[in-house]
GROMACS .gro file of C-alpha atoms in nm:
model
  196
    1ARG     CA    1  -4.205   4.724   4.204
    2VAL     CA    2  -4.354   4.554   4.501
    3GLN     CA    3  -4.708   4.637   4.405
    4ASN     CA    4  -4.612   4.465   4.072
    5THR     CA    5  -4.527   4.137   4.259
    6GLU     CA    6  -4.841   4.179   4.459
    7LEU     CA    7  -5.086   4.203   4.188
    8PRO     CA    8  -5.072   3.850   4.059
    9ALA     CA    9  -5.149   3.713   4.414
   10TRP     CA   10  -5.443   3.980   4.487
   11ARG     CA   11  -5.570   3.873   4.112
   12LYS     CA   12  -5.559   3.515   4.198
   13ALA     CA   13  -5.742   3.576   4.505
   14GLN     CA   14  -6.019   3.794   4.360
   15GLN     CA   15  -6.090   3.512   4.087
   16ALA     CA   16  -6.110   3.241   4.368
   17ASP     CA   17  -6.347   3.466   4.569
   18LEU     CA   18  -6.567   3.510   4.251
   19SER     CA   19  -6.565   3.132   4.184
   20ARG     CA   20  -6.656   3.059   4.536
   21ALA     CA   21  -6.978   3.317   4.510
   22ARG     CA   22  -7.086   3.151   4.157
   23THR     CA   23  -7.173   2.818   4.330
   24PRO     CA   24  -7.469   2.941   4.539
   25GLN     CA   25  -7.558   3.191   4.270
   26GLN     CA   26  -7.581   2.910   4.007
   27ALA     CA   27  -7.775   2.707   4.257
   28ILE     CA   28  -8.046   2.973   4.292
   29VAL     CA   29  -8.091   3.048   3.910
   30THR     CA   30  -8.045   2.700   3.775
   31SER     CA   31  -8.295   2.475   3.976
   32ALA     CA   32  -8.549   2.279   3.796
   33LEU     CA   33  -8.850   2.479   3.643
   34PRO     CA   34  -9.194   2.422   3.775
   35PRO     CA   35  -9.425   2.191   3.581
   36LEU     CA   36  -9.687   2.413   3.433
   37ASP     CA   37  -9.947   2.226   3.251
   38GLY     CA   38 -10.023   2.415   2.941
   39TRP     CA   39  -9.710   2.637   2.970
   40GLN     CA   40  -9.392   2.654   2.833
   41VAL     CA   41  -9.130   2.816   3.028
   42GLU     CA   42  -8.749   2.889   2.931
   43THR     CA   43  -8.500   3.091   3.105
   44LEU     CA   44  -8.123   3.214   3.027
   45TYR     CA   45  -7.845   3.343   3.252
   46THR     CA   46  -7.509   3.463   3.109
   47PRO     CA   47  -7.337   3.687   3.372
   48LEU     CA   48  -7.094   3.923   3.225
   49ILE     CA   49  -6.805   3.778   3.495
   50GLN     CA   50  -6.801   3.467   3.709
   51VAL     CA   51  -7.090   3.629   3.902
   52GLY     CA   52  -7.343   3.893   3.886
   53GLY     CA   53  -7.596   4.119   4.009
   54ASP     CA   54  -7.887   3.963   3.820
   55VAL     CA   55  -8.087   3.689   3.957
   56TYR     CA   56  -8.437   3.543   3.881
   57GLY     CA   57  -8.655   3.236   4.041
   58TRP     CA   58  -8.987   3.105   4.054
   59ARG     CA   59  -9.222   2.944   4.299
   60GLN     CA   60  -9.541   2.742   4.290
   61LEU     CA   61  -9.833   2.925   4.493
   62GLU     CA   62 -10.156   2.782   4.592
   63GLN     CA   63 -10.445   2.685   4.363
   64GLY     CA   64 -10.198   2.652   4.060
   65ALA     CA   65 -10.058   2.972   4.043
   66SER     CA   66  -9.686   3.026   4.002
   67LEU     CA   67  -9.455   3.339   4.108
   68PHE     CA   68  -9.153   3.436   3.856
   69TRP     CA   69  -8.954   3.728   3.973
   70VAL     CA   70  -8.634   3.885   3.825
   71ALA     CA   71  -8.392   4.122   4.060
   72ASP     CA   72  -8.060   4.316   3.940
   73ALA     CA   73  -7.844   4.446   4.214
   74THR     CA   74  -7.604   4.772   4.149
   75GLY     CA   75  -7.267   4.637   4.033
   76HIS     CA   76  -7.087   4.308   3.968
   77GLY     CA   77  -6.880   4.079   4.145
   78VAL     CA   78  -6.911   3.932   4.503
   79ALA     CA   79  -7.094   4.200   4.677
   80ALA     CA   80  -7.379   4.191   4.405
   81ALA     CA   81  -7.387   3.816   4.417
   82LEU     CA   82  -7.439   3.834   4.800
   83PHE     CA   83  -7.754   4.084   4.750
   84THR     CA   84  -7.892   3.849   4.503
   85THR     CA   85  -7.872   3.554   4.757
   86LEU     CA   86  -8.050   3.787   4.994
   87VAL     CA   87  -8.314   3.901   4.757
   88ALA     CA   88  -8.381   3.514   4.642
   89LEU     CA   89  -8.458   3.448   5.012
   90LEU     CA   90  -8.681   3.744   5.059
   91PHE     CA   91  -8.881   3.653   4.753
   92THR     CA   92  -8.945   3.322   4.898
   93HIS     CA   93  -9.047   3.440   5.205
   94ALA     CA   94  -9.259   3.702   5.084
   95SER     CA   95  -9.449   3.448   4.859
   96SER     CA   96  -9.548   3.261   5.169
   97GLU     CA   97  -9.722   3.545   5.309
   98SER     CA   98  -9.876   3.721   5.015
   99LYS     CA   99 -10.032   3.599   4.671
  100THR     CA  100 -10.026   3.920   4.480
  101ALA     CA  101  -9.744   4.047   4.273
  102HIS     CA  102  -9.774   4.406   4.434
  103GLY     CA  103  -9.808   4.245   4.813
  104ILE     CA  104  -9.485   3.996   4.725
  105LEU     CA  105  -9.283   4.300   4.588
  106THR     CA  106  -9.395   4.553   4.849
  107ARG     CA  107  -9.287   4.296   5.140
  108VAL     CA  108  -8.955   4.231   4.975
  109ASN     CA  109  -8.881   4.596   4.954
  110ALA     CA  110  -8.974   4.622   5.311
  111GLU     CA  111  -8.730   4.367   5.435
  112PHE     CA  112  -8.450   4.432   5.202
  113TYR     CA  113  -8.445   4.809   5.336
  114SER     CA  114  -8.487   4.664   5.695
  115VAL     CA  115  -8.147   4.467   5.640
  116LEU     CA  116  -7.952   4.744   5.433
  117ARG     CA  117  -8.103   5.073   5.573
  118GLY     CA  118  -8.114   5.228   5.214
  119ARG     CA  119  -7.714   5.163   5.181
  120SER     CA  120  -7.809   4.943   4.866
  121PHE     CA  121  -8.100   4.937   4.638
  122MET     CA  122  -8.194   4.674   4.329
  123THR     CA  123  -8.439   4.684   4.064
  124ALA     CA  124  -8.695   4.411   4.079
  125CYS     CA  125  -9.022   4.280   3.942
  126CYS     CA  126  -9.257   3.966   3.970
  127ALA     CA  127  -9.528   3.828   3.787
  128VAL     CA  128  -9.797   3.576   3.927
  129VAL     CA  129  -9.955   3.363   3.658
  130GLU     CA  130 -10.283   3.183   3.721
  131PRO     CA  131 -10.329   2.856   3.540
  132ASP     CA  132 -10.618   3.043   3.322
  133GLY     CA  133 -10.374   3.304   3.207
  134ARG     CA  134 -10.449   3.578   3.437
  135LEU     CA  135 -10.127   3.755   3.514
  136SER     CA  136 -10.043   4.003   3.752
  137PHE     CA  137  -9.726   4.231   3.728
  138ALA     CA  138  -9.532   4.465   3.993
  139GLY     CA  139  -9.218   4.629   3.923
  140ALA     CA  140  -8.977   4.856   4.113
  141GLY     CA  141  -8.725   5.040   3.891
  142HIS     CA  142  -8.707   4.736   3.649
  143PRO     CA  143  -8.757   4.716   3.255
  144PRO     CA  144  -9.079   4.664   3.146
  145LEU     CA  145  -9.245   4.325   3.119
  146LEU     CA  146  -9.287   4.275   2.743
  147LEU     CA  147  -9.595   4.072   2.589
  148ARG     CA  148  -9.581   3.952   2.248
  149ARG     CA  149  -9.934   3.868   2.142
  150ARG     CA  150 -10.012   3.585   1.910
  151ASP     CA  151 -10.090   3.832   1.645
  152GLY     CA  152  -9.714   3.967   1.655
  153SER     CA  153  -9.813   4.315   1.824
  154VAL     CA  154  -9.627   4.359   2.131
  155GLU     CA  155  -9.713   4.540   2.453
  156THR     CA  156  -9.517   4.699   2.750
  157VAL     CA  157  -9.597   4.667   3.100
  158SER     CA  158  -9.406   4.929   3.312
  159SER     CA  159  -9.229   4.901   3.660
  160LEU     CA  160  -9.441   5.178   3.841
  161ALA     CA  161  -9.221   5.210   4.164
  162THR     CA  162  -8.897   5.333   4.241
  163MET     CA  163  -8.611   5.055   4.293
  164ILE     CA  164  -8.629   4.857   4.607
  165GLY     CA  165  -8.419   4.914   4.915
  166ILE     CA  166  -8.439   5.318   4.879
  167HIS     CA  167  -8.729   5.368   5.124
  168PRO     CA  168  -8.885   5.166   5.391
  169ALA     CA  169  -9.223   5.176   5.234
  170ILE     CA  170  -9.308   5.222   4.855
  171GLU     CA  171  -9.615   5.224   4.676
  172ILE     CA  172  -9.596   4.935   4.427
  173ALA     CA  173  -9.872   4.937   4.167
  174GLU     CA  174 -10.000   4.595   3.983
  175THR     CA  175 -10.115   4.587   3.658
  176ALA     CA  176 -10.325   4.247   3.527
  177PRO     CA  177 -10.292   4.164   3.154
  178THR     CA  178 -10.420   3.816   3.045
  179LEU     CA  179 -10.193   3.582   2.846
  180ALA     CA  180 -10.386   3.412   2.560
  181ARG     CA  181 -10.250   3.066   2.385
  182GLY     CA  182  -9.974   3.163   2.191
  183ASP     CA  183  -9.882   3.470   2.381
  184LEU     CA  184  -9.537   3.513   2.494
  185ALA     CA  185  -9.432   3.703   2.807
  186LEU     CA  186  -9.050   3.829   2.904
  187LEU     CA  187  -8.894   3.922   3.211
  188TYR     CA  188  -8.537   4.041   3.175
  189THR     CA  189  -8.264   4.248   3.315
  190ASP     CA  190  -8.115   4.548   3.160
  191GLY     CA  191  -7.817   4.285   3.122
  192VAL     CA  192  -8.005   4.210   2.795
  193TYR     CA  193  -7.867   4.546   2.671
  194SER     CA  194  -7.529   4.472   2.761
  195SER     CA  195  -7.511   4.168   2.562
  196ARG     CA  196  -7.601   4.338   2.238
   0.00000   0.00000   0.00000
């Protein structure tokens, strides 16, 4: 009986925490897209509950290049939202020190591990897109980058490393496809499977 009377208050407190965690997470994923001459960029973010473990972002780099990244923490709720906020900061910091996809992701892993010491992990990937269509991609346990070419064919570019946060240093390889006019590139999380 006591538990039954406490349950609504506990649920109300949990809902309030989720709502408060939603504000900073929404600020990260809904900021304005960068203006990219000759490119069209679109985003979609639909968490299963108020907050989730999926997050993405972008940043303008030097000489017209752009960084796009996606990460997915284990779980949902407030703890996952906190990890997404941390990884957003880490991508910003790493991209000020490295300009390649593998360099950025290597640095994100090292800093994520230094904070959590292997107690949590995430999948992550990033792509650096040059104005001429050259793209460098690196992934860590994340679903592959999908490229739909203008002729309708689809290519997958796989993540070649384990998830970030497991080891202090991981080998992150980089692939470098080129995007031509009419090609599409898709970065996503496993949340796309949950939505089906």
